[in-house]
Structure formats: C-alpha cells, structure tokens
Short mmCIF file of C-alpha atoms in Angstrom, two decimals:
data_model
loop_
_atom_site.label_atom_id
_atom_site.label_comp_id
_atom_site.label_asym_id
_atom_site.label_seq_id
_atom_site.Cartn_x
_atom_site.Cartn_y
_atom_site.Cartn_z
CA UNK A 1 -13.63 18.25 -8.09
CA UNK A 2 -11.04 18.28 -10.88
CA UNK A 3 -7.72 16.67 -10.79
CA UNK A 4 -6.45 20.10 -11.36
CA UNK A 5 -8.17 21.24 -8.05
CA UNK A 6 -6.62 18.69 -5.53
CA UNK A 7 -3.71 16.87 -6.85
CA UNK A 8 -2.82 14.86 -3.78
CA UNK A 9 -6.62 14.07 -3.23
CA UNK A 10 -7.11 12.42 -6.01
CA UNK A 11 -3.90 10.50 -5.36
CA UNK A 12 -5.30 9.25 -2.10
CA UNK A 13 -8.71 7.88 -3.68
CA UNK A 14 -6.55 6.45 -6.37
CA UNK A 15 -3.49 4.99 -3.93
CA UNK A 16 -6.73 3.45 -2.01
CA UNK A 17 -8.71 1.80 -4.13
CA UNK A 18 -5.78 -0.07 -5.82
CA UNK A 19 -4.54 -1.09 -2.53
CA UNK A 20 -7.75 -2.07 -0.92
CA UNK A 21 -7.78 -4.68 -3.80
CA UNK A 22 -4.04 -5.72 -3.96
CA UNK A 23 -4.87 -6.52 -0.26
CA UNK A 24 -7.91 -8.53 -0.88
CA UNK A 25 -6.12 -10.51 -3.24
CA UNK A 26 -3.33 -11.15 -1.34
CA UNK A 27 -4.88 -11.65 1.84
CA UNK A 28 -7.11 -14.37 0.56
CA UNK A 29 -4.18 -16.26 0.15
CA UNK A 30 -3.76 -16.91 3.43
CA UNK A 31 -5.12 -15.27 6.41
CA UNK A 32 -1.23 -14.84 8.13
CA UNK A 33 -0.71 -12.43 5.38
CA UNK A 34 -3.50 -10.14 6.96
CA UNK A 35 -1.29 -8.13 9.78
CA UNK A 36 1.29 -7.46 7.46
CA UNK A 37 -0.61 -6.35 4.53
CA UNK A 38 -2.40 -4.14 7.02
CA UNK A 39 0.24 -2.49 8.73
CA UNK A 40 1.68 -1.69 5.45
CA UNK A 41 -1.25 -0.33 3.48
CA UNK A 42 -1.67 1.76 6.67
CA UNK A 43 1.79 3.04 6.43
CA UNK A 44 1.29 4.50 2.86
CA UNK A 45 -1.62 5.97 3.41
CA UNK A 46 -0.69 7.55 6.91
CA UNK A 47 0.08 11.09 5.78
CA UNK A 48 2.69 12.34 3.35
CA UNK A 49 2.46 15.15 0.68
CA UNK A 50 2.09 13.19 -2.07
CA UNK A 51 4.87 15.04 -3.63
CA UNK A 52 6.40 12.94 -6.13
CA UNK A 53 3.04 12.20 -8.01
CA UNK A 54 2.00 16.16 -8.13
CA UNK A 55 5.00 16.93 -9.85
CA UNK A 56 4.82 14.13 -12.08
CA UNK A 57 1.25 15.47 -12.94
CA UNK A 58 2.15 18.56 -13.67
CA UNK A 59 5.40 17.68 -15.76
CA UNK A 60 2.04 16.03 -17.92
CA UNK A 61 -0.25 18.85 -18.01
CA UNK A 62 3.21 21.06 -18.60
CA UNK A 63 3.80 18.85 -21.79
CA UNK A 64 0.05 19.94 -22.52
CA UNK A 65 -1.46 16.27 -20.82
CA UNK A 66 -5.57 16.90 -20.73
CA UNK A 67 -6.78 17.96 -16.99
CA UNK A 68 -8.80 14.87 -16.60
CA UNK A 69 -6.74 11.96 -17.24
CA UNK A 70 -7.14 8.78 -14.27
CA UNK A 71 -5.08 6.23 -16.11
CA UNK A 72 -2.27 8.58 -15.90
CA UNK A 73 -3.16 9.61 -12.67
CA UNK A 74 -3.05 5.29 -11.79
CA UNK A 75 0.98 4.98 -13.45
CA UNK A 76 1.69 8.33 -11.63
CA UNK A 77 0.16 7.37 -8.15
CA UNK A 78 2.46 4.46 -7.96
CA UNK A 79 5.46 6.85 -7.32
CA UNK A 80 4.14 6.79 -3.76
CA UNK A 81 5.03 3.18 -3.44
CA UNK A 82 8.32 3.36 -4.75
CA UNK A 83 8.93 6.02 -1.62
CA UNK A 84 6.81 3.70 0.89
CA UNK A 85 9.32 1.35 0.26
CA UNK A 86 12.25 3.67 0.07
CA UNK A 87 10.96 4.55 3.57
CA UNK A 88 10.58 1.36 4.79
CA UNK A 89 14.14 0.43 4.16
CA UNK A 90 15.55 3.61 5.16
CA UNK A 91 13.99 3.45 8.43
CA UNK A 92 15.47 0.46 9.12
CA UNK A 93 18.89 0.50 7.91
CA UNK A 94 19.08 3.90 9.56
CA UNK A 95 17.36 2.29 13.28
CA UNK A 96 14.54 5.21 13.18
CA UNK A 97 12.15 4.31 16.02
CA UNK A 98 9.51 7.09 14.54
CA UNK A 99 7.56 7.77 10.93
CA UNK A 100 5.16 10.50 10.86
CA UNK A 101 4.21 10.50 14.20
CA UNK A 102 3.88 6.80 14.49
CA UNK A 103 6.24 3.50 15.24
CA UNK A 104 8.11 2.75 12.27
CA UNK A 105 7.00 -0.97 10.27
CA UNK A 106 10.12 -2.53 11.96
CA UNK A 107 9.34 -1.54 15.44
CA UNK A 108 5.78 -2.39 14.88
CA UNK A 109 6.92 -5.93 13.83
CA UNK A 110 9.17 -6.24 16.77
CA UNK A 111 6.43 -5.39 18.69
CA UNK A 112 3.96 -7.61 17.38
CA UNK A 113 6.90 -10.52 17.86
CA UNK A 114 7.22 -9.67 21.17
CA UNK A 115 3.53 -9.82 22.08
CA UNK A 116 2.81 -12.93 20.51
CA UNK A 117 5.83 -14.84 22.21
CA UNK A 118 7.00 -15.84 18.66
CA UNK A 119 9.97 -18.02 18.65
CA UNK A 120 13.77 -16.22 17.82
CA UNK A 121 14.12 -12.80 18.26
CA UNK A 122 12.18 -9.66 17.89
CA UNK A 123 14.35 -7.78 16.17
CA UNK A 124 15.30 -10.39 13.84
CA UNK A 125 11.93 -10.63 12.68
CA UNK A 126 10.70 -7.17 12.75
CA UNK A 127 14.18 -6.42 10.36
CA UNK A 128 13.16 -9.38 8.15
CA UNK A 129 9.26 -7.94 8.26
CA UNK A 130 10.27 -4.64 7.05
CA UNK A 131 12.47 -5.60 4.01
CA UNK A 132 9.89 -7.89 2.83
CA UNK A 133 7.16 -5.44 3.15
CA UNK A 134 9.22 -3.11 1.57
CA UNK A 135 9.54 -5.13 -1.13
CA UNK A 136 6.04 -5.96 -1.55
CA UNK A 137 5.82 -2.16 -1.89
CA UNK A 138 8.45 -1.80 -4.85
CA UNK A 139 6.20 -5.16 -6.56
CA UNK A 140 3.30 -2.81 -6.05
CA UNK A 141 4.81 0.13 -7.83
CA UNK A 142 5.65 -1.66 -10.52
CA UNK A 143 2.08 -3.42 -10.88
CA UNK A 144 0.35 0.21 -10.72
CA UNK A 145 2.58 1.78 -13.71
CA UNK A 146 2.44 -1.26 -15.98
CA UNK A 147 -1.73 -1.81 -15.07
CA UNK A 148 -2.36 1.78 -14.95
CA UNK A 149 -4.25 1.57 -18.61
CA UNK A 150 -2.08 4.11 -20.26
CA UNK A 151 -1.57 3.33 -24.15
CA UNK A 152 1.11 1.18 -24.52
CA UNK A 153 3.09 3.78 -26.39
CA UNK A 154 3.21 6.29 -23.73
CA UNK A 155 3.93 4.04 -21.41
CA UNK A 156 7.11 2.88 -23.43
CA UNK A 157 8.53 5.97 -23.17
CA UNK A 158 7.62 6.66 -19.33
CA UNK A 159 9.55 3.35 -18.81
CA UNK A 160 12.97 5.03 -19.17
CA UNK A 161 12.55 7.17 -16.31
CA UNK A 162 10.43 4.69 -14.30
CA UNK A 163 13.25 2.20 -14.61
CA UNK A 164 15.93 4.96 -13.83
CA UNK A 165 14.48 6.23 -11.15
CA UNK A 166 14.16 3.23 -9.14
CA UNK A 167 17.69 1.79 -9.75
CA UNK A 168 19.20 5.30 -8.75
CA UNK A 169 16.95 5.67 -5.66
CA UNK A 170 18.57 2.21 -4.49
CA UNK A 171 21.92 3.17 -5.52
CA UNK A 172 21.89 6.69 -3.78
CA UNK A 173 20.60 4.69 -0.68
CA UNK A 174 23.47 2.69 -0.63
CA UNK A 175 25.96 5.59 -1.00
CA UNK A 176 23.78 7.11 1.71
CA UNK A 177 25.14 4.21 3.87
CA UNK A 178 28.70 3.70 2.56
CA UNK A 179 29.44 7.59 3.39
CA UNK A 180 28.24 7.36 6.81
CA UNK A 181 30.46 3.84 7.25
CA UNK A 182 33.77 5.24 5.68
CA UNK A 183 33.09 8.37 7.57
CA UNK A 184 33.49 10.90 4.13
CA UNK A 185 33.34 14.54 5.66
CA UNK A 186 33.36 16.03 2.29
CA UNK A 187 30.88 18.31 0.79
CA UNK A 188 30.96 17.09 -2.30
CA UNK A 189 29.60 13.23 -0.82
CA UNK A 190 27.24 14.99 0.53
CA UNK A 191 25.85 16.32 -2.52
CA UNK A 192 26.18 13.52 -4.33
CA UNK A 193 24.12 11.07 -2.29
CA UNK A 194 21.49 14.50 -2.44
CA UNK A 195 21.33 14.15 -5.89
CA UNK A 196 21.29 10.22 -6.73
CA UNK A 197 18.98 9.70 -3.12
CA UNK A 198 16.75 12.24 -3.33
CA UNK A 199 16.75 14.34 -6.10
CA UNK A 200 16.25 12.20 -9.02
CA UNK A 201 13.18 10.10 -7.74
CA UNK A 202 12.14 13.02 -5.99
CA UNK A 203 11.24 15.25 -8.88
CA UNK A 204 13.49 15.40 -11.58
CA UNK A 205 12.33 11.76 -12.55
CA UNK A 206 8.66 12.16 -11.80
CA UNK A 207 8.56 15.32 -13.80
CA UNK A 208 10.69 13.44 -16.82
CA UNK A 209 7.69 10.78 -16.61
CA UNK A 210 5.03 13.24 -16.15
CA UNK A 211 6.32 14.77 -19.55
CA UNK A 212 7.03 11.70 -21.19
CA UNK A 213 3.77 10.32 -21.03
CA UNK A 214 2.07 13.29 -22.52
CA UNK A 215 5.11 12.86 -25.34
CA UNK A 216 7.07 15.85 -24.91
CA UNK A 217 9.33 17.44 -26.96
CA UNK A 218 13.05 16.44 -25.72
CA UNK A 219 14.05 20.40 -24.95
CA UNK A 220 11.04 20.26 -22.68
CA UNK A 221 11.94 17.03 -21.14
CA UNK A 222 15.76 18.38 -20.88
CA UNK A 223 14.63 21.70 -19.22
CA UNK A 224 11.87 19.82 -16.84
CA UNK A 225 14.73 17.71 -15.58
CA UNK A 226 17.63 20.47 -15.15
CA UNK A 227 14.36 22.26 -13.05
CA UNK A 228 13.92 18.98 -10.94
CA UNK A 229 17.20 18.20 -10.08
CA UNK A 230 17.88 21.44 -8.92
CA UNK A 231 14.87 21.68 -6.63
CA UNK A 232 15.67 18.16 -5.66
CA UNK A 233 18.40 19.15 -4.31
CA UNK A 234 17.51 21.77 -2.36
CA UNK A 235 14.28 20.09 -0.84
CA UNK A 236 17.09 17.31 0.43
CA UNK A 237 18.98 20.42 1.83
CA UNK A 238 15.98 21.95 3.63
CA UNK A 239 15.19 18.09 4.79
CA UNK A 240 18.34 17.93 6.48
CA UNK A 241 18.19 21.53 8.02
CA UNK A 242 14.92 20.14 9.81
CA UNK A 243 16.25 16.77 10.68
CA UNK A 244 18.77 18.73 13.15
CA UNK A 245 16.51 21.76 13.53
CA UNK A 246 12.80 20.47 12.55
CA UNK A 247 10.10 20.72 15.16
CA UNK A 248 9.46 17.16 16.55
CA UNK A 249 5.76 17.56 16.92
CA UNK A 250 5.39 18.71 13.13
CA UNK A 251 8.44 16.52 11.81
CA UNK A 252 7.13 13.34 13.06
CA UNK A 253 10.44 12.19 13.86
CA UNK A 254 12.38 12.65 17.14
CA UNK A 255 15.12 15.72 17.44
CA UNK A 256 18.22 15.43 15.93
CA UNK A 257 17.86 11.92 14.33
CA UNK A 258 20.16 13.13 11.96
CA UNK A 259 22.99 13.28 13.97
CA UNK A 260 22.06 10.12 15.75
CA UNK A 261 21.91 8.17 12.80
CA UNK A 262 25.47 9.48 11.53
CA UNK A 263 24.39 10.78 8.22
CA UNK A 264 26.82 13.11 6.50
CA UNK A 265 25.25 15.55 5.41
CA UNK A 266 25.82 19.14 3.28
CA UNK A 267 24.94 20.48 6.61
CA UNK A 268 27.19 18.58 8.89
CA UNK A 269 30.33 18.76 6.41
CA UNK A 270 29.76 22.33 6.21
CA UNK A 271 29.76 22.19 9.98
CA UNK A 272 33.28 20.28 10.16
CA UNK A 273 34.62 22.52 7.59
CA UNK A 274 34.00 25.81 8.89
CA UNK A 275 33.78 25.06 12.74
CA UNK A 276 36.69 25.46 15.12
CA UNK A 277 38.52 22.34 16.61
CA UNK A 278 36.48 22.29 19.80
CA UNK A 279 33.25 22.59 17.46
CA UNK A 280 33.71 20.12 14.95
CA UNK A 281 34.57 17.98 18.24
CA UNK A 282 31.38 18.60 19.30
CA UNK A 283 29.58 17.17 15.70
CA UNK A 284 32.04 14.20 15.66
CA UNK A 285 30.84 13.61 19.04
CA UNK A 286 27.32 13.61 18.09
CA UNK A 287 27.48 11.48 14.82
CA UNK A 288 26.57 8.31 14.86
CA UNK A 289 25.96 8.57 18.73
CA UNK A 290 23.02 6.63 19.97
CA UNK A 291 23.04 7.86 22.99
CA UNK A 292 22.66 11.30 21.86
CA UNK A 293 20.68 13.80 24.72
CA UNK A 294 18.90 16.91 24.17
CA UNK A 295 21.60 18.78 25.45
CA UNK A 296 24.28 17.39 23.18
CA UNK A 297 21.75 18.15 19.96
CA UNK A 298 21.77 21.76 21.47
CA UNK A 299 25.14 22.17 21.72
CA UNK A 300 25.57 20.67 17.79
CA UNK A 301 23.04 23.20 16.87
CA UNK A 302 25.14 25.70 18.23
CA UNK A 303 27.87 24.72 16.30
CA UNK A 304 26.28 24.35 13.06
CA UNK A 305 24.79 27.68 13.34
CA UNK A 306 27.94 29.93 15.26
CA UNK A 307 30.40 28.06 12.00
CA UNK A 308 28.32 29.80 9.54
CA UNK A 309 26.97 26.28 8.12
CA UNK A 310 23.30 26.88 8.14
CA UNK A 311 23.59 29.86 6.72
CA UNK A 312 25.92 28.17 4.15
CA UNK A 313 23.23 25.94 3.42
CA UNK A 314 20.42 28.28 3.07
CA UNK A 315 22.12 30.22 0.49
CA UNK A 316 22.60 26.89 -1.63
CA UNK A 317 19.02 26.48 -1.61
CA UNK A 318 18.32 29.67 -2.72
CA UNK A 319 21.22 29.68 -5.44
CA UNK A 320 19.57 26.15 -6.32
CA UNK A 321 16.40 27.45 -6.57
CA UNK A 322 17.20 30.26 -8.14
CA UNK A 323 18.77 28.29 -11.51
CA UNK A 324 15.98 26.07 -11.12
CA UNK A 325 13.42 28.93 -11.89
CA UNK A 326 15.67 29.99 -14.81
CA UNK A 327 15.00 26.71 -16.26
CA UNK A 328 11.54 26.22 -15.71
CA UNK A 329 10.85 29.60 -17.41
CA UNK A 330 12.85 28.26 -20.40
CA UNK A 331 10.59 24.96 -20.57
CA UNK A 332 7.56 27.22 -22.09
CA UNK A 333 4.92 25.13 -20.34
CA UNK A 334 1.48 25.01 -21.11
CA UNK A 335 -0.68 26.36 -18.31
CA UNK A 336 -1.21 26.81 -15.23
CA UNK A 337 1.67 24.01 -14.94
CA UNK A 338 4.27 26.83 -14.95
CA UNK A 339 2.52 28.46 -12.13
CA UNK A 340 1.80 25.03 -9.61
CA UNK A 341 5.65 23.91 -10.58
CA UNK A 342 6.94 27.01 -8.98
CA UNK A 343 4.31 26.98 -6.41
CA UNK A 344 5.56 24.10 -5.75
CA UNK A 345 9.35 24.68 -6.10
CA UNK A 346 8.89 27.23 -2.73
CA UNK A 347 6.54 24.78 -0.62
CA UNK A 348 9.40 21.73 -1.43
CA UNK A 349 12.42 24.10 -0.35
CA UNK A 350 10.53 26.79 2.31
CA UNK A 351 8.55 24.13 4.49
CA UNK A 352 9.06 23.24 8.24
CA UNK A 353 8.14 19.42 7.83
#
C-alpha cells in the first residue's frame, strides 16, 4: 500500500508507533504514570478522520512532494496531537460527558478517583487530569514535527505555520469561551471564533505546512490557504448543524450538546436573528441550560429550522465552498492532489458525523 492509497492509514501506523514509544519512555519513569499515559494514547487513537494530516499531505504532494515520503508523513501526523489536545481541553471547559462514543478523559479520571477512594474530590482531579494530559499531548506534537527527520530546511519553513497554528487554535478557544460568557448573539462572533477555532488549524494551516515543506511557490501557498480557510469554515458550519441536528449514535456525542453547552454559534445567532420573540425565547431558553430535555432540543430545532436559520446556514456553506473551489482551481496543483483536495472539500462540508 502507498501513502497515496490510504492517507489516514498510514497516519494510524505512524501516530502508533511513535506513541507506543513516547509511552514506554515515559512510563518507565514511574509506574503511576501508566493509567494516564494509557487512557490518553487510547483517546488519540480511538477513531477520528485523521483530517488535518490528509490535507496537510496533500497540500505536499499539491506543491509536487514525492508519493512516498514517511518523514513528512512523521511532522504531518503530529497534527493529530495538537487536536487530541484541543479535544481534551475543549471537552472539559465545555463539561462534555461523551467523545466518540466513549467517556470523555475528564470523566474517566473522575471515575478512576472515585473508584480508588483517592483523597479530595473527583472532579477536582479528573479537571486537573485532563489539562495535564492535554498538555502532554501539545509536548507530543511538538516532539513529532521537530523529530520527524525532515531536512532542517524544510522544516524551517513548516515552522511558521506550525507555530501559527497552535497559538491561534488556543486563542480561537478562548474566544470560543468569552462569547458564550458575555453572551455575543452576533453573527459576525460567530464567524470569527469559526475561523481562528477551527478553520485555521483545521486546514488552512495544515495545507500551508503541507506546501511549505515541499517548498512551494508563495502564489501556491497564498491560494492553498484562501482554499482552506474557506472550507474551514464551512466544515465548522456543518459541525454545528450536527451538534443540534447530528445523529447521536453516529456523532458520538449526546443530542443537542450544543445548546447545552451555550455555544454561540452561526447557527444559533442566525436563529435569534430571524426567529420571532416567542422563538428566540425558546433558544435563549435552551443555551447554556444543563438541564436541557429531549423535548426542549425539539422544540429549538423547530425554531432554528421554521426562522429560516438552517437554511441560512446551508447556503453559507455552499457559497463558502463554492469560492473555495475557485481558488483551488487557481493553485495549479500537481496531481491527483487537485482531485483528493476537492474530494475532500465535499466529505469535510457534506458529512453526517
């Protein structure tokens, strides 16, 4: 099998046998390190699409990278732990009980806490647990692009979006939070945190690295990027169509979480904006609500989709997608990378999980 053939598999193989012996190493440290190293090398390799990596390979091959490349394939492969811990964190700033099917590190730290009749409180230590491990995560990251093997060079210039990427991702996470506390309704705030959350770590960045470390021309880079962010975008807008509308049992994460967990989203200011009194009542109601029941996600469904919002939302990914296509065409990529980048531009903004 090729690298060209199976992207994401060779990601896997490559995510775990660099894990397998960060965990050795670390683990022979001390044997108290074992559950936690466990639970979270289990956590990054528990599903996922592998997204951020396959883009950034095919910003390389796109930039005319050689098919059979694993030292890029190493620095690449360590986008995944940048998102493990982006998802780490998330989780538990945002209280999610449930990641891809399964409890999420916090709650499995609280648990193990609570089994073990530790001393202070569960939750205390299954919060502390999380943002460690998280961090252990970002260390890892870090560790995997710098040890990949890539010429020294190449890897000079990846560092500029490597760097960027990870200081926006924490940024956009903490305007993620700060919209949701001062209660910002606007459109526009929800866009933003799209684009500085999601977007830019999500592909435009990976793809910026992906051609960087095959030494791209700069209109390349420039036309790779405007493609990303667009598509970004619009895979944070389908994301938050599903996390109000998403099928539990292929989401992974329970109904309406969303709304539970107060986010503001393009979706939900849409909502406000365009719903009567009585509905945007009903989303206020729902927002931030912990005690939100199946019924009351129904009735915010109804809302979202009677106002004209979803449909709102659906034509921004397509207009998204749409300029993002122009620009991709523009790039002149070697191929087949034109071909898997759109590919991939419908799977990011068209799935149901």
């Amino acid at each position: 099998m090729t690298i060209d053939e199976s992207v994401r598999a060779h990601v896997e193989r490559t995510l775990t046998e660099y894990l397998s012996a960060k965990q050795s190493t670390m683990a022979s440290l001390t044997q108290e390190l074992a559950d936690a190293l466990d639970a979270l090398v289990e956590f990054i390799l528990r599903g996922g699409k592998r997204i951020r990596p396959t883009f950034a390979w095919w910003g390389w091959r796109g930039a005319g990278g050689e098919p059979d490349a694993p030292a890029v394939l190493r620095a690449i492969s360590g986008l995944e732990l940048i998102q493990a811990c982006a998802l780490v964190h998330d989780d538990l700033m945002d209280a999610s009980a449930v990641r891809r099917g399964s409890p999420t590190v916090h709650v499995t730290f609280e648990r193990l806490h609570r089994e073990r009749g530790w001393l202070g409180t569960s939750e205390r230590f299954g919060m502390a647990a999380a943002i460690l491990l998280g961090d252990i995560a970002l260390a890892w990251a870090d560790d995997m692009f710098y040890g990949s093997g890539v010429s020294a060079n190449r890897l000079a210039a990846a560092s500029e979006p490597w760097q960027a990427m990870r200081s926006e991702m924490l940024a956009g996470q903490y305007l993620d939070i700060l919209t949701q506390v001062e209660g910002d309704e606007s459109p526009e705030a929800a866009l933003r945190v799209a684009r500085m959350k999601t977007a830019a770590y999500t592909v435009e960045r990976p793809l910026q690295m992906g051609a960087a470390l095959a030494g791209a021309d700069p209109e390349v880079v420039e036309r790779l990027r405007a493609f990303g962010a667009d598509i970004g975008v619009a895979f944070q807008l389908r994301d938050d169509l599903l996390g109000v509308f998403g099928d539990t049992d292929v989401t992974g994460k329970p109904a309406g979480d969303d709304l539970r967990e107060g986010k503001r989203t393009l979706l939900v200011a849409l909502g406000l904006q365009k719903a009567t009194q009585a509905g945007a009542d009903v989303l206020r109601h729902c927002l931030g609500n912990q005690d939100l029941t199946g019924d009351d996600v129904e009735r915010a469904r109804a809302v979202l989709l009677e106002s004209g919002a979803v449909d709102a939302v659906e034509a921004e990914i397509e207009a998204l997608t749409s300029t993002a296509m122009h620009a991709l065409q523009a790039a002149d990529l070697a191929e087949p990378a034109g071909d898997r980048l759109a590919e991939l531009a419908v799977a990011a903004t068209r799935r149901n999980h």
